[in-house]
């Protein structure tokens, strides 16, 4: 599904001086974000995989790349860059930190795979595995997925997002191929 933003002042920039931006969609960190136009459903017993290529413009601030906007669950941030340079997910309502990394404004490929039957959540930064979370218990939710903002409208992303792919399935077996395709298309090593 396509993500949209009806408020012109909150639309991230995709074109400058008549040309597409080369680093993807540019979010200003002030009021720009996108929302998926139709509901995204999680039953609480679904597998989930998502992949994103992004490049933050700033460090030392908390920014959300993906979040659940509303719905029957409590809502959560799917992918957060913490102000101390950690990368984490609140997919289950509690924080799972994947990396404690040095602050960087480099292009990054981040992959997250939740396996409901194993009850694990794995994060991969540029195809390198981070700390695995266990006992995740993803909450059921029907709602909109936000790009570039938290559920409450805070933690706005400042930087560019080149690609986001979300699967309501476990893509562990295809993860490397998906990552290689995204990395090649976006110049990430």
mmCIF file with all atom_site columns, C-alpha atoms in Angstrom:
data_model
loop_
_atom_site.group_PDB
_atom_site.id
_atom_site.type_symbol
_atom_site.label_atom_id
_atom_site.label_alt_id
_atom_site.label_comp_id
_atom_site.label_asym_id
_atom_site.label_entity_id
_atom_site.label_seq_id
_atom_site.pdbx_PDB_ins_code
_atom_site.Cartn_x
_atom_site.Cartn_y
_atom_site.Cartn_z
_atom_site.occupancy
_atom_site.B_iso_or_equiv
_atom_site.pdbx_formal_charge
_atom_site.auth_seq_id
_atom_site.auth_comp_id
_atom_site.auth_asym_id
_atom_site.auth_atom_id
_atom_site.pdbx_PDB_model_num
ATOM 1   C CA . UNK A 1 1   ? 0.000  0.000   0.000   1.00 0.00 ? 1   UNK A CA 1
ATOM 2   C CA . UNK A 1 2   ? 1.113  3.538   -0.665  1.00 0.00 ? 2   UNK A CA 1
ATOM 3   C CA . UNK A 1 3   ? 1.847  5.918   2.200   1.00 0.00 ? 3   UNK A CA 1
ATOM 4   C CA . UNK A 1 4   ? 0.492  9.464   1.887   1.00 0.00 ? 4   UNK A CA 1
ATOM 5   C CA . UNK A 1 5   ? 0.386  12.844  3.619   1.00 0.00 ? 5   UNK A CA 1
ATOM 6   C CA . UNK A 1 6   ? -2.643 15.057  2.978   1.00 0.00 ? 6   UNK A CA 1
ATOM 7   C CA . UNK A 1 7   ? -1.257 18.173  4.728   1.00 0.00 ? 7   UNK A CA 1
ATOM 8   C CA . UNK A 1 8   ? 1.048  19.962  2.256   1.00 0.00 ? 8   UNK A CA 1
ATOM 9   C CA . UNK A 1 9   ? 3.277  21.467  4.977   1.00 0.00 ? 9   UNK A CA 1
ATOM 10  C CA . UNK A 1 10  ? 3.894  17.998  6.450   1.00 0.00 ? 10  UNK A CA 1
ATOM 11  C CA . UNK A 1 11  ? 4.809  16.301  3.179   1.00 0.00 ? 11  UNK A CA 1
ATOM 12  C CA . UNK A 1 12  ? 8.426  15.148  3.041   1.00 0.00 ? 12  UNK A CA 1
ATOM 13  C CA . UNK A 1 13  ? 10.411 16.441  0.097   1.00 0.00 ? 13  UNK A CA 1
ATOM 14  C CA . UNK A 1 14  ? 10.962 14.159  -2.913  1.00 0.00 ? 14  UNK A CA 1
ATOM 15  C CA . UNK A 1 15  ? 11.947 16.774  -5.518  1.00 0.00 ? 15  UNK A CA 1
ATOM 16  C CA . UNK A 1 16  ? 14.275 19.761  -5.435  1.00 0.00 ? 16  UNK A CA 1
ATOM 17  C CA . UNK A 1 17  ? 14.789 22.178  -8.321  1.00 0.00 ? 17  UNK A CA 1
ATOM 18  C CA . UNK A 1 18  ? 12.718 19.922  -10.588 1.00 0.00 ? 18  UNK A CA 1
ATOM 19  C CA . UNK A 1 19  ? 14.811 16.778  -9.954  1.00 0.00 ? 19  UNK A CA 1
ATOM 20  C CA . UNK A 1 20  ? 14.178 13.745  -7.753  1.00 0.00 ? 20  UNK A CA 1
ATOM 21  C CA . UNK A 1 21  ? 16.332 13.712  -4.632  1.00 0.00 ? 21  UNK A CA 1
ATOM 22  C CA . UNK A 1 22  ? 19.108 11.152  -4.947  1.00 0.00 ? 22  UNK A CA 1
ATOM 23  C CA . UNK A 1 23  ? 19.005 10.004  -1.308  1.00 0.00 ? 23  UNK A CA 1
ATOM 24  C CA . UNK A 1 24  ? 15.280 9.217   -1.234  1.00 0.00 ? 24  UNK A CA 1
ATOM 25  C CA . UNK A 1 25  ? 12.457 11.019  0.528   1.00 0.00 ? 25  UNK A CA 1
ATOM 26  C CA . UNK A 1 26  ? 13.727 13.843  2.791   1.00 0.00 ? 26  UNK A CA 1
ATOM 27  C CA . UNK A 1 27  ? 12.069 14.243  6.205   1.00 0.00 ? 27  UNK A CA 1
ATOM 28  C CA . UNK A 1 28  ? 12.764 17.547  8.003   1.00 0.00 ? 28  UNK A CA 1
ATOM 29  C CA . UNK A 1 29  ? 12.493 16.336  11.625  1.00 0.00 ? 29  UNK A CA 1
ATOM 30  C CA . UNK A 1 30  ? 9.900  19.045  12.369  1.00 0.00 ? 30  UNK A CA 1
ATOM 31  C CA . UNK A 1 31  ? 6.521  17.978  10.989  1.00 0.00 ? 31  UNK A CA 1
ATOM 32  C CA . UNK A 1 32  ? 7.088  15.682  7.983   1.00 0.00 ? 32  UNK A CA 1
ATOM 33  C CA . UNK A 1 33  ? 5.712  12.128  7.994   1.00 0.00 ? 33  UNK A CA 1
ATOM 34  C CA . UNK A 1 34  ? 3.720  9.673   5.896   1.00 0.00 ? 34  UNK A CA 1
ATOM 35  C CA . UNK A 1 35  ? 0.898  7.292   6.829   1.00 0.00 ? 35  UNK A CA 1
ATOM 36  C CA . UNK A 1 36  ? -0.230 4.131   5.120   1.00 0.00 ? 36  UNK A CA 1
ATOM 37  C CA . UNK A 1 37  ? -3.666 4.848   3.697   1.00 0.00 ? 37  UNK A CA 1
ATOM 38  C CA . UNK A 1 38  ? -5.347 1.565   4.692   1.00 0.00 ? 38  UNK A CA 1
ATOM 39  C CA . UNK A 1 39  ? -5.218 -0.431  7.892   1.00 0.00 ? 39  UNK A CA 1
ATOM 40  C CA . UNK A 1 40  ? -2.422 -2.883  8.552   1.00 0.00 ? 40  UNK A CA 1
ATOM 41  C CA . UNK A 1 41  ? -3.545 -5.837  10.635  1.00 0.00 ? 41  UNK A CA 1
ATOM 42  C CA . UNK A 1 42  ? -1.549 -7.836  13.167  1.00 0.00 ? 42  UNK A CA 1
ATOM 43  C CA . UNK A 1 43  ? -3.434 -10.583 14.974  1.00 0.00 ? 43  UNK A CA 1
ATOM 44  C CA . UNK A 1 44  ? -0.853 -11.085 17.699  1.00 0.00 ? 44  UNK A CA 1
ATOM 45  C CA . UNK A 1 45  ? 0.152  -14.413 16.167  1.00 0.00 ? 45  UNK A CA 1
ATOM 46  C CA . UNK A 1 46  ? 1.594  -13.109 12.894  1.00 0.00 ? 46  UNK A CA 1
ATOM 47  C CA . UNK A 1 47  ? 5.159  -13.232 11.667  1.00 0.00 ? 47  UNK A CA 1
ATOM 48  C CA . UNK A 1 48  ? 6.492  -9.873  10.496  1.00 0.00 ? 48  UNK A CA 1
ATOM 49  C CA . UNK A 1 49  ? 9.547  -8.741  8.528   1.00 0.00 ? 49  UNK A CA 1
ATOM 50  C CA . UNK A 1 50  ? 10.524 -5.261  7.465   1.00 0.00 ? 50  UNK A CA 1
ATOM 51  C CA . UNK A 1 51  ? 13.481 -3.763  5.667   1.00 0.00 ? 51  UNK A CA 1
ATOM 52  C CA . UNK A 1 52  ? 14.482 -0.129  5.324   1.00 0.00 ? 52  UNK A CA 1
ATOM 53  C CA . UNK A 1 53  ? 17.300 1.943   3.863   1.00 0.00 ? 53  UNK A CA 1
ATOM 54  C CA . UNK A 1 54  ? 17.744 5.307   5.593   1.00 0.00 ? 54  UNK A CA 1
ATOM 55  C CA . UNK A 1 55  ? 20.258 8.083   6.224   1.00 0.00 ? 55  UNK A CA 1
ATOM 56  C CA . UNK A 1 56  ? 19.794 10.308  9.289   1.00 0.00 ? 56  UNK A CA 1
ATOM 57  C CA . UNK A 1 57  ? 20.809 13.967  9.045   1.00 0.00 ? 57  UNK A CA 1
ATOM 58  C CA . UNK A 1 58  ? 21.417 14.280  12.792  1.00 0.00 ? 58  UNK A CA 1
ATOM 59  C CA . UNK A 1 59  ? 22.544 12.148  15.703  1.00 0.00 ? 59  UNK A CA 1
ATOM 60  C CA . UNK A 1 60  ? 21.911 12.332  19.465  1.00 0.00 ? 60  UNK A CA 1
ATOM 61  C CA . UNK A 1 61  ? 18.144 12.582  19.144  1.00 0.00 ? 61  UNK A CA 1
ATOM 62  C CA . UNK A 1 62  ? 15.382 9.967   19.278  1.00 0.00 ? 62  UNK A CA 1
ATOM 63  C CA . UNK A 1 63  ? 13.682 9.423   15.908  1.00 0.00 ? 63  UNK A CA 1
ATOM 64  C CA . UNK A 1 64  ? 11.147 6.865   14.700  1.00 0.00 ? 64  UNK A CA 1
ATOM 65  C CA . UNK A 1 65  ? 11.323 5.392   11.211  1.00 0.00 ? 65  UNK A CA 1
ATOM 66  C CA . UNK A 1 66  ? 8.263  3.081   11.466  1.00 0.00 ? 66  UNK A CA 1
ATOM 67  C CA . UNK A 1 67  ? 5.415  3.003   13.967  1.00 0.00 ? 67  UNK A CA 1
ATOM 68  C CA . UNK A 1 68  ? 1.847  1.770   14.382  1.00 0.00 ? 68  UNK A CA 1
ATOM 69  C CA . UNK A 1 69  ? -0.371 4.872   14.334  1.00 0.00 ? 69  UNK A CA 1
ATOM 70  C CA . UNK A 1 70  ? -3.493 3.566   16.049  1.00 0.00 ? 70  UNK A CA 1
ATOM 71  C CA . UNK A 1 71  ? -5.759 0.559   16.261  1.00 0.00 ? 71  UNK A CA 1
ATOM 72  C CA . UNK A 1 72  ? -6.885 -2.062  18.720  1.00 0.00 ? 72  UNK A CA 1
ATOM 73  C CA . UNK A 1 73  ? -3.415 -2.607  20.196  1.00 0.00 ? 73  UNK A CA 1
ATOM 74  C CA . UNK A 1 74  ? -1.565 -0.082  22.296  1.00 0.00 ? 74  UNK A CA 1
ATOM 75  C CA . UNK A 1 75  ? 0.550  0.996   19.337  1.00 0.00 ? 75  UNK A CA 1
ATOM 76  C CA . UNK A 1 76  ? 4.290  0.951   19.290  1.00 0.00 ? 76  UNK A CA 1
ATOM 77  C CA . UNK A 1 77  ? 7.408  2.083   17.497  1.00 0.00 ? 77  UNK A CA 1
ATOM 78  C CA . UNK A 1 78  ? 8.599  -0.618  15.146  1.00 0.00 ? 78  UNK A CA 1
ATOM 79  C CA . UNK A 1 79  ? 12.010 0.951   14.499  1.00 0.00 ? 79  UNK A CA 1
ATOM 80  C CA . UNK A 1 80  ? 13.570 3.710   16.604  1.00 0.00 ? 80  UNK A CA 1
ATOM 81  C CA . UNK A 1 81  ? 16.959 5.392   16.482  1.00 0.00 ? 81  UNK A CA 1
ATOM 82  C CA . UNK A 1 82  ? 17.720 6.281   20.103  1.00 0.00 ? 82  UNK A CA 1
ATOM 83  C CA . UNK A 1 83  ? 19.467 9.465   21.167  1.00 0.00 ? 83  UNK A CA 1
ATOM 84  C CA . UNK A 1 84  ? 22.378 7.363   22.449  1.00 0.00 ? 84  UNK A CA 1
ATOM 85  C CA . UNK A 1 85  ? 22.793 5.824   18.969  1.00 0.00 ? 85  UNK A CA 1
ATOM 86  C CA . UNK A 1 86  ? 21.026 2.559   19.807  1.00 0.00 ? 86  UNK A CA 1
ATOM 87  C CA . UNK A 1 87  ? 18.701 0.971   17.270  1.00 0.00 ? 87  UNK A CA 1
ATOM 88  C CA . UNK A 1 88  ? 15.656 -0.647  18.817  1.00 0.00 ? 88  UNK A CA 1
ATOM 89  C CA . UNK A 1 89  ? 12.079 -1.814  18.350  1.00 0.00 ? 89  UNK A CA 1
ATOM 90  C CA . UNK A 1 90  ? 9.068  -1.485  20.627  1.00 0.00 ? 90  UNK A CA 1
ATOM 91  C CA . UNK A 1 91  ? 7.084  -3.838  18.372  1.00 0.00 ? 91  UNK A CA 1
ATOM 92  C CA . UNK A 1 92  ? 5.796  -5.803  21.366  1.00 0.00 ? 92  UNK A CA 1
ATOM 93  C CA . UNK A 1 93  ? 5.221  -2.766  23.576  1.00 0.00 ? 93  UNK A CA 1
ATOM 94  C CA . UNK A 1 94  ? 8.525  -3.279  25.389  1.00 0.00 ? 94  UNK A CA 1
ATOM 95  C CA . UNK A 1 95  ? 11.900 -2.228  24.058  1.00 0.00 ? 95  UNK A CA 1
ATOM 96  C CA . UNK A 1 96  ? 14.209 -4.652  22.235  1.00 0.00 ? 96  UNK A CA 1
ATOM 97  C CA . UNK A 1 97  ? 17.610 -3.042  21.567  1.00 0.00 ? 97  UNK A CA 1
ATOM 98  C CA . UNK A 1 98  ? 19.477 -4.538  18.621  1.00 0.00 ? 98  UNK A CA 1
ATOM 99  C CA . UNK A 1 99  ? 22.598 -2.392  18.511  1.00 0.00 ? 99  UNK A CA 1
ATOM 100 C CA . UNK A 1 100 ? 24.562 0.001   20.637  1.00 0.00 ? 100 UNK A CA 1
ATOM 101 C CA . UNK A 1 101 ? 26.356 1.679   17.792  1.00 0.00 ? 101 UNK A CA 1
ATOM 102 C CA . UNK A 1 102 ? 28.429 4.794   17.363  1.00 0.00 ? 102 UNK A CA 1
ATOM 103 C CA . UNK A 1 103 ? 26.518 7.810   16.132  1.00 0.00 ? 103 UNK A CA 1
ATOM 104 C CA . UNK A 1 104 ? 26.520 7.951   12.365  1.00 0.00 ? 104 UNK A CA 1
ATOM 105 C CA . UNK A 1 105 ? 24.842 9.758   9.518   1.00 0.00 ? 105 UNK A CA 1
ATOM 106 C CA . UNK A 1 106 ? 25.833 7.040   7.037   1.00 0.00 ? 106 UNK A CA 1
ATOM 107 C CA . UNK A 1 107 ? 23.312 5.270   4.824   1.00 0.00 ? 107 UNK A CA 1
ATOM 108 C CA . UNK A 1 108 ? 22.102 2.226   6.703   1.00 0.00 ? 108 UNK A CA 1
ATOM 109 C CA . UNK A 1 109 ? 20.148 -0.898  5.804   1.00 0.00 ? 109 UNK A CA 1
ATOM 110 C CA . UNK A 1 110 ? 18.110 -2.154  8.756   1.00 0.00 ? 110 UNK A CA 1
ATOM 111 C CA . UNK A 1 111 ? 16.181 -5.438  8.709   1.00 0.00 ? 111 UNK A CA 1
ATOM 112 C CA . UNK A 1 112 ? 13.892 -6.747  11.445  1.00 0.00 ? 112 UNK A CA 1
ATOM 113 C CA . UNK A 1 113 ? 12.377 -10.242 11.456  1.00 0.00 ? 113 UNK A CA 1
ATOM 114 C CA . UNK A 1 114 ? 9.798  -11.391 14.026  1.00 0.00 ? 114 UNK A CA 1
ATOM 115 C CA . UNK A 1 115 ? 9.136  -15.149 14.193  1.00 0.00 ? 115 UNK A CA 1
ATOM 116 C CA . UNK A 1 116 ? 5.949  -15.764 16.164  1.00 0.00 ? 116 UNK A CA 1
ATOM 117 C CA . UNK A 1 117 ? 6.411  -19.541 16.611  1.00 0.00 ? 117 UNK A CA 1
ATOM 118 C CA . UNK A 1 118 ? 9.936  -19.060 18.021  1.00 0.00 ? 118 UNK A CA 1
ATOM 119 C CA . UNK A 1 119 ? 8.849  -15.838 19.781  1.00 0.00 ? 119 UNK A CA 1
ATOM 120 C CA . UNK A 1 120 ? 12.008 -14.022 18.708  1.00 0.00 ? 120 UNK A CA 1
ATOM 121 C CA . UNK A 1 121 ? 12.808 -10.717 17.060  1.00 0.00 ? 121 UNK A CA 1
ATOM 122 C CA . UNK A 1 122 ? 16.085 -10.270 15.195  1.00 0.00 ? 122 UNK A CA 1
ATOM 123 C CA . UNK A 1 123 ? 17.621 -7.050  13.947  1.00 0.00 ? 123 UNK A CA 1
ATOM 124 C CA . UNK A 1 124 ? 20.272 -6.787  11.224  1.00 0.00 ? 124 UNK A CA 1
ATOM 125 C CA . UNK A 1 125 ? 22.224 -3.594  10.514  1.00 0.00 ? 125 UNK A CA 1
ATOM 126 C CA . UNK A 1 126 ? 23.877 -3.722  7.077   1.00 0.00 ? 126 UNK A CA 1
ATOM 127 C CA . UNK A 1 127 ? 23.301 -7.519  7.214   1.00 0.00 ? 127 UNK A CA 1
ATOM 128 C CA . UNK A 1 128 ? 25.135 -7.918  10.536  1.00 0.00 ? 128 UNK A CA 1
ATOM 129 C CA . UNK A 1 129 ? 23.050 -9.522  13.296  1.00 0.00 ? 129 UNK A CA 1
ATOM 130 C CA . UNK A 1 130 ? 22.384 -7.559  16.456  1.00 0.00 ? 130 UNK A CA 1
ATOM 131 C CA . UNK A 1 131 ? 21.144 -8.713  19.838  1.00 0.00 ? 131 UNK A CA 1
ATOM 132 C CA . UNK A 1 132 ? 18.159 -11.064 19.552  1.00 0.00 ? 132 UNK A CA 1
ATOM 133 C CA . UNK A 1 133 ? 15.032 -10.304 21.541  1.00 0.00 ? 133 UNK A CA 1
ATOM 134 C CA . UNK A 1 134 ? 12.986 -13.139 23.034  1.00 0.00 ? 134 UNK A CA 1
ATOM 135 C CA . UNK A 1 135 ? 9.492  -13.400 24.544  1.00 0.00 ? 135 UNK A CA 1
ATOM 136 C CA . UNK A 1 136 ? 8.306  -10.700 22.201  1.00 0.00 ? 136 UNK A CA 1
ATOM 137 C CA . UNK A 1 137 ? 4.550  -11.418 22.175  1.00 0.00 ? 137 UNK A CA 1
ATOM 138 C CA . UNK A 1 138 ? 3.570  -8.888  19.511  1.00 0.00 ? 138 UNK A CA 1
ATOM 139 C CA . UNK A 1 139 ? 0.288  -7.218  20.368  1.00 0.00 ? 139 UNK A CA 1
ATOM 140 C CA . UNK A 1 140 ? -2.703 -7.419  18.047  1.00 0.00 ? 140 UNK A CA 1
ATOM 141 C CA . UNK A 1 141 ? -3.371 -4.160  16.198  1.00 0.00 ? 141 UNK A CA 1
ATOM 142 C CA . UNK A 1 142 ? -5.410 -2.887  13.299  1.00 0.00 ? 142 UNK A CA 1
ATOM 143 C CA . UNK A 1 143 ? -4.314 0.507   12.187  1.00 0.00 ? 143 UNK A CA 1
ATOM 144 C CA . UNK A 1 144 ? -2.216 2.761   10.090  1.00 0.00 ? 144 UNK A CA 1
ATOM 145 C CA . UNK A 1 145 ? 1.556  2.389   9.810   1.00 0.00 ? 145 UNK A CA 1
ATOM 146 C CA . UNK A 1 146 ? 3.450  5.690   10.089  1.00 0.00 ? 146 UNK A CA 1
ATOM 147 C CA . UNK A 1 147 ? 6.729  6.477   8.374   1.00 0.00 ? 147 UNK A CA 1
ATOM 148 C CA . UNK A 1 148 ? 8.951  9.070   10.015  1.00 0.00 ? 148 UNK A CA 1
ATOM 149 C CA . UNK A 1 149 ? 7.013  9.637   13.265  1.00 0.00 ? 149 UNK A CA 1
ATOM 150 C CA . UNK A 1 150 ? 5.966  7.849   16.467  1.00 0.00 ? 150 UNK A CA 1
ATOM 151 C CA . UNK A 1 151 ? 2.385  6.935   17.337  1.00 0.00 ? 151 UNK A CA 1
ATOM 152 C CA . UNK A 1 152 ? 1.981  10.081  19.438  1.00 0.00 ? 152 UNK A CA 1
ATOM 153 C CA . UNK A 1 153 ? 3.282  12.392  16.721  1.00 0.00 ? 153 UNK A CA 1
ATOM 154 C CA . UNK A 1 154 ? 6.681  12.854  18.351  1.00 0.00 ? 154 UNK A CA 1
ATOM 155 C CA . UNK A 1 155 ? 10.149 11.471  17.565  1.00 0.00 ? 155 UNK A CA 1
ATOM 156 C CA . UNK A 1 156 ? 10.033 12.837  14.019  1.00 0.00 ? 156 UNK A CA 1
ATOM 157 C CA . UNK A 1 157 ? 12.679 11.469  11.669  1.00 0.00 ? 157 UNK A CA 1
ATOM 158 C CA . UNK A 1 158 ? 15.266 13.932  10.321  1.00 0.00 ? 158 UNK A CA 1
ATOM 159 C CA . UNK A 1 159 ? 16.969 12.512  7.266   1.00 0.00 ? 159 UNK A CA 1
ATOM 160 C CA . UNK A 1 160 ? 16.164 10.533  4.156   1.00 0.00 ? 160 UNK A CA 1
ATOM 161 C CA . UNK A 1 161 ? 14.422 7.199   3.726   1.00 0.00 ? 161 UNK A CA 1
ATOM 162 C CA . UNK A 1 162 ? 15.136 5.449   0.457   1.00 0.00 ? 162 UNK A CA 1
ATOM 163 C CA . UNK A 1 163 ? 13.082 2.300   0.800   1.00 0.00 ? 163 UNK A CA 1
ATOM 164 C CA . UNK A 1 164 ? 10.737 0.439   3.154   1.00 0.00 ? 164 UNK A CA 1
ATOM 165 C CA . UNK A 1 165 ? 9.411  -3.062  2.558   1.00 0.00 ? 165 UNK A CA 1
ATOM 166 C CA . UNK A 1 166 ? 7.011  -4.732  5.023   1.00 0.00 ? 166 UNK A CA 1
ATOM 167 C CA . UNK A 1 167 ? 5.991  -8.404  4.907   1.00 0.00 ? 167 UNK A CA 1
ATOM 168 C CA . UNK A 1 168 ? 3.391  -9.964  7.190   1.00 0.00 ? 168 UNK A CA 1
ATOM 169 C CA . UNK A 1 169 ? 5.508  -13.120 7.133   1.00 0.00 ? 169 UNK A CA 1
ATOM 170 C CA . UNK A 1 170 ? 8.876  -14.412 8.341   1.00 0.00 ? 170 UNK A CA 1
ATOM 171 C CA . UNK A 1 171 ? 11.412 -13.650 5.611   1.00 0.00 ? 171 UNK A CA 1
ATOM 172 C CA . UNK A 1 172 ? 14.420 -15.236 7.356   1.00 0.00 ? 172 UNK A CA 1
ATOM 173 C CA . UNK A 1 173 ? 15.092 -17.568 4.426   1.00 0.00 ? 173 UNK A CA 1
ATOM 174 C CA . UNK A 1 174 ? 14.989 -14.708 1.904   1.00 0.00 ? 174 UNK A CA 1
ATOM 175 C CA . UNK A 1 175 ? 16.504 -11.997 4.114   1.00 0.00 ? 175 UNK A CA 1
ATOM 176 C CA . UNK A 1 176 ? 19.977 -11.986 2.536   1.00 0.00 ? 176 UNK A CA 1
ATOM 177 C CA . UNK A 1 177 ? 18.572 -11.764 -1.015  1.00 0.00 ? 177 UNK A CA 1
ATOM 178 C CA . UNK A 1 178 ? 16.224 -8.916  -0.041  1.00 0.00 ? 178 UNK A CA 1
ATOM 179 C CA . UNK A 1 179 ? 19.067 -7.087  1.726   1.00 0.00 ? 179 UNK A CA 1
ATOM 180 C CA . UNK A 1 180 ? 21.421 -7.519  -1.234  1.00 0.00 ? 180 UNK A CA 1
ATOM 181 C CA . UNK A 1 181 ? 18.792 -6.091  -3.583  1.00 0.00 ? 181 UNK A CA 1
ATOM 182 C CA . UNK A 1 182 ? 18.130 -3.066  -1.344  1.00 0.00 ? 182 UNK A CA 1
ATOM 183 C CA . UNK A 1 183 ? 21.855 -2.491  -0.706  1.00 0.00 ? 183 UNK A CA 1
ATOM 184 C CA . UNK A 1 184 ? 22.683 -2.631  -4.410  1.00 0.00 ? 184 UNK A CA 1
ATOM 185 C CA . UNK A 1 185 ? 19.842 -0.273  -5.368  1.00 0.00 ? 185 UNK A CA 1
ATOM 186 C CA . UNK A 1 186 ? 20.789 2.238   -2.657  1.00 0.00 ? 186 UNK A CA 1
ATOM 187 C CA . UNK A 1 187 ? 24.587 2.075   -2.676  1.00 0.00 ? 187 UNK A CA 1
ATOM 188 C CA . UNK A 1 188 ? 24.969 0.544   0.789   1.00 0.00 ? 188 UNK A CA 1
ATOM 189 C CA . UNK A 1 189 ? 27.890 -1.764  1.592   1.00 0.00 ? 189 UNK A CA 1
#
